[in-house]
Amino acid sequence: MPTEPSTTRKPVTQPLTPPPELLAREQRPRTPLPGWWRWALLAAVLVLAGGVALLLLRSNDPRADTRPIEVVKGFAAALAAKDADAMLGYVEPTVFRREISPEVRAYVEYLEAVRFDNPRYELLDNDGERAHVRWTATMQYTLNLGDTRKSGERTIDTTFELTKFEGTWYLRNAKLPDA
């Protein structure tokens, strides 16, 4: 079957008709909120403003901050675990910490066993930047001095001075009781 070119013409198409104009939004006059909505909105704003004011204006009581006590507890736990690195982690990050690091590590090697009975921690004062914590306990220890071993029991009554550095509390000083 031979293919013959078609002699029929394509029907004439006209340009597309433009789309109908977009319907403009109806401009209705705005009705005010009902009375109860106004009161609910006002109450929500007042509650939010009161919460923000309470949060910003309340006085932060440093005496309620227990973090200095937790630092002393952590130091005591590190001492009981004979972990010199953990003990030094509680000391203020200054040159002093680097200076005492070898001594602390040497002393910890002499500790064969150490245990603290009846520990008590008391926050003496806290101004938000410096704090004093009193630690009392009964320490039972065994020292291994190479040729000799020494065991004993001793009462601990120490007041630690702590300082806050970049939001974290560190041990700065320890005051031992007068003998």
Coordinates of C-alpha atoms in Angstrom, one line a residue:
M1 CA 0.0 0.0 0.0
P2 CA 1.6 3.1 -1.2
T3 CA 1.6 6.1 1.1
E4 CA 0.2 9.2 -0.4
P5 CA 0.7 12.5 1.1
S6 CA -2.3 13.7 2.6
T7 CA -4.1 16.5 0.9
T8 CA -6.2 17.3 3.8
R9 CA -5.3 20.3 5.8
K10 CA -5.1 20.8 9.4
P11 CA -8.0 22.8 10.7
V12 CA -7.2 26.4 11.4
T13 CA -6.7 27.0 15.1
Q14 CA -7.1 30.3 16.6
P15 CA -5.1 31.7 19.5
L16 CA -6.3 30.6 22.9
T17 CA -8.8 32.7 24.6
P18 CA -7.4 34.6 27.5
P19 CA -8.2 33.2 30.9
P20 CA -10.9 34.8 32.9
E21 CA -9.8 37.6 35.2
L22 CA -8.9 36.3 38.6
L23 CA -11.6 37.0 41.0
A24 CA -10.6 39.8 43.3
R25 CA -11.0 39.1 47.0
E26 CA -14.0 40.5 48.4
Q27 CA -13.3 43.4 50.6
R28 CA -15.5 42.9 53.5
P29 CA -15.3 45.2 56.4
R30 CA -13.3 43.6 59.3
T31 CA -15.4 42.7 62.2
P32 CA -14.0 43.2 65.7
L33 CA -13.2 40.2 67.8
P34 CA -16.0 39.0 70.1
G35 CA -15.7 40.3 73.6
W36 CA -14.6 37.0 75.2
W37 CA -11.7 36.7 72.6
R38 CA -10.4 40.1 73.7
W39 CA -10.4 39.0 77.3
A40 CA -8.7 35.7 76.5
L41 CA -6.0 37.4 74.5
L42 CA -5.4 40.0 77.2
A43 CA -5.2 37.2 79.9
A44 CA -2.7 35.3 77.8
V45 CA -0.5 38.4 77.3
L46 CA -0.6 39.1 81.0
V47 CA 0.3 35.6 81.9
L48 CA 3.2 35.6 79.5
A49 CA 4.5 39.0 80.7
G50 CA 4.2 37.8 84.3
G51 CA 6.2 34.7 83.6
V52 CA 8.9 36.6 81.9
A53 CA 9.1 39.1 84.7
L54 CA 9.2 36.4 87.3
L55 CA 12.0 34.6 85.4
L56 CA 14.1 37.8 84.9
L57 CA 13.5 39.4 88.3
R58 CA 13.7 36.5 90.7
S59 CA 16.8 36.5 92.7
N60 CA 19.0 33.5 92.2
D61 CA 20.0 32.3 95.6
P62 CA 23.6 31.0 95.4
R63 CA 23.0 29.1 98.7
A64 CA 20.5 26.9 96.8
D65 CA 23.3 25.8 94.4
T66 CA 24.5 22.4 95.4
R67 CA 27.2 22.1 92.8
P68 CA 30.0 23.1 95.2
I69 CA 29.0 20.2 97.4
E70 CA 28.9 17.8 94.4
V71 CA 32.5 18.9 93.5
V72 CA 33.8 18.0 97.0
K73 CA 31.9 14.7 96.9
G74 CA 33.4 13.9 93.5
F75 CA 36.9 14.8 94.9
A76 CA 36.4 12.5 97.9
A77 CA 35.1 9.7 95.6
A78 CA 38.2 10.1 93.3
L79 CA 40.4 10.0 96.4
A80 CA 38.7 6.8 97.6
A81 CA 39.1 5.3 94.1
K82 CA 42.8 6.4 94.1
D83 CA 42.3 8.1 90.7
A84 CA 44.8 10.9 90.5
D85 CA 43.5 12.2 87.2
A86 CA 39.9 12.5 88.5
M87 CA 41.2 14.2 91.6
L88 CA 43.1 16.8 89.6
G89 CA 40.1 17.3 87.4
Y90 CA 38.4 18.9 90.4
V91 CA 41.2 21.3 91.0
E92 CA 41.1 24.8 89.6
P93 CA 42.7 24.8 86.1
T94 CA 45.8 27.0 86.8
V95 CA 49.5 26.6 86.9
F96 CA 49.1 25.3 90.4
R97 CA 47.3 22.2 89.1
R98 CA 50.2 21.4 86.8
E99 CA 52.7 21.9 89.6
I100 CA 51.0 19.6 92.1
S101 CA 50.2 16.9 89.5
P102 CA 53.4 14.9 90.0
E103 CA 53.1 15.0 93.8
V104 CA 49.5 13.9 93.8
R105 CA 50.3 11.0 91.5
A106 CA 53.2 10.0 93.7
Y107 CA 51.1 10.1 96.9
V108 CA 48.3 8.1 95.4
E109 CA 50.7 5.3 94.6
Y110 CA 51.4 4.9 98.4
L111 CA 47.7 4.5 99.1
E112 CA 46.8 0.8 99.2
A113 CA 43.3 1.3 100.5
V114 CA 41.3 4.2 101.7
R115 CA 37.7 4.5 102.8
F116 CA 35.6 7.3 104.2
D117 CA 32.9 6.5 106.8
N118 CA 30.1 8.8 107.8
P119 CA 30.9 11.6 105.3
R120 CA 29.1 14.9 105.8
Y121 CA 29.1 17.9 103.5
E122 CA 28.0 21.3 104.6
L123 CA 27.8 24.4 102.4
L124 CA 29.2 27.2 104.6
D125 CA 28.8 30.1 102.2
N126 CA 28.3 30.8 98.5
D127 CA 28.2 34.1 96.8
G128 CA 27.9 32.8 93.3
E129 CA 31.6 33.0 92.5
R130 CA 33.3 31.6 95.6
A131 CA 32.0 28.9 98.0
H132 CA 33.2 27.1 101.1
V133 CA 32.3 23.5 101.8
R134 CA 33.1 21.7 105.0
W135 CA 33.8 18.0 104.7
T136 CA 33.9 15.7 107.7
A137 CA 34.4 12.0 107.7
T138 CA 36.3 9.2 109.3
M139 CA 39.1 7.9 107.1
Q140 CA 40.4 4.4 107.3
Y141 CA 43.5 3.9 105.3
T142 CA 46.4 1.5 104.5
L143 CA 49.6 2.9 103.2
N144 CA 52.2 0.8 101.4
L145 CA 55.6 2.4 102.0
G146 CA 57.6 -0.3 100.3
D147 CA 59.1 -2.1 103.2
T148 CA 56.4 -1.3 105.7
R149 CA 52.6 -1.0 105.7
K150 CA 50.8 1.4 107.9
S151 CA 47.1 1.3 108.6
G152 CA 45.0 3.6 110.7
E153 CA 41.9 5.7 111.2
R154 CA 41.8 9.4 111.2
T155 CA 39.1 12.0 111.5
I156 CA 38.8 14.3 108.5
D157 CA 37.5 17.9 109.1
T158 CA 38.5 20.0 106.1
T159 CA 37.0 23.2 104.6
F160 CA 37.4 23.6 100.9
E161 CA 37.4 26.9 99.1
L162 CA 35.8 26.6 95.6
T163 CA 35.8 29.1 92.8
K164 CA 33.5 29.3 89.8
F165 CA 35.4 29.4 86.5
E166 CA 33.4 29.6 83.2
G167 CA 30.3 28.3 84.9
T168 CA 32.1 25.3 86.5
W169 CA 33.1 24.9 90.2
Y170 CA 36.6 24.0 91.0
L171 CA 38.6 23.4 94.2
R172 CA 40.9 26.3 94.9
N173 CA 42.2 25.7 98.4
A174 CA 41.7 23.4 101.4
K175 CA 42.0 24.5 105.0
L176 CA 42.9 21.8 107.4
P177 CA 41.9 22.1 111.0
D178 CA 44.4 23.2 113.6
A179 CA 46.0 20.1 115.2

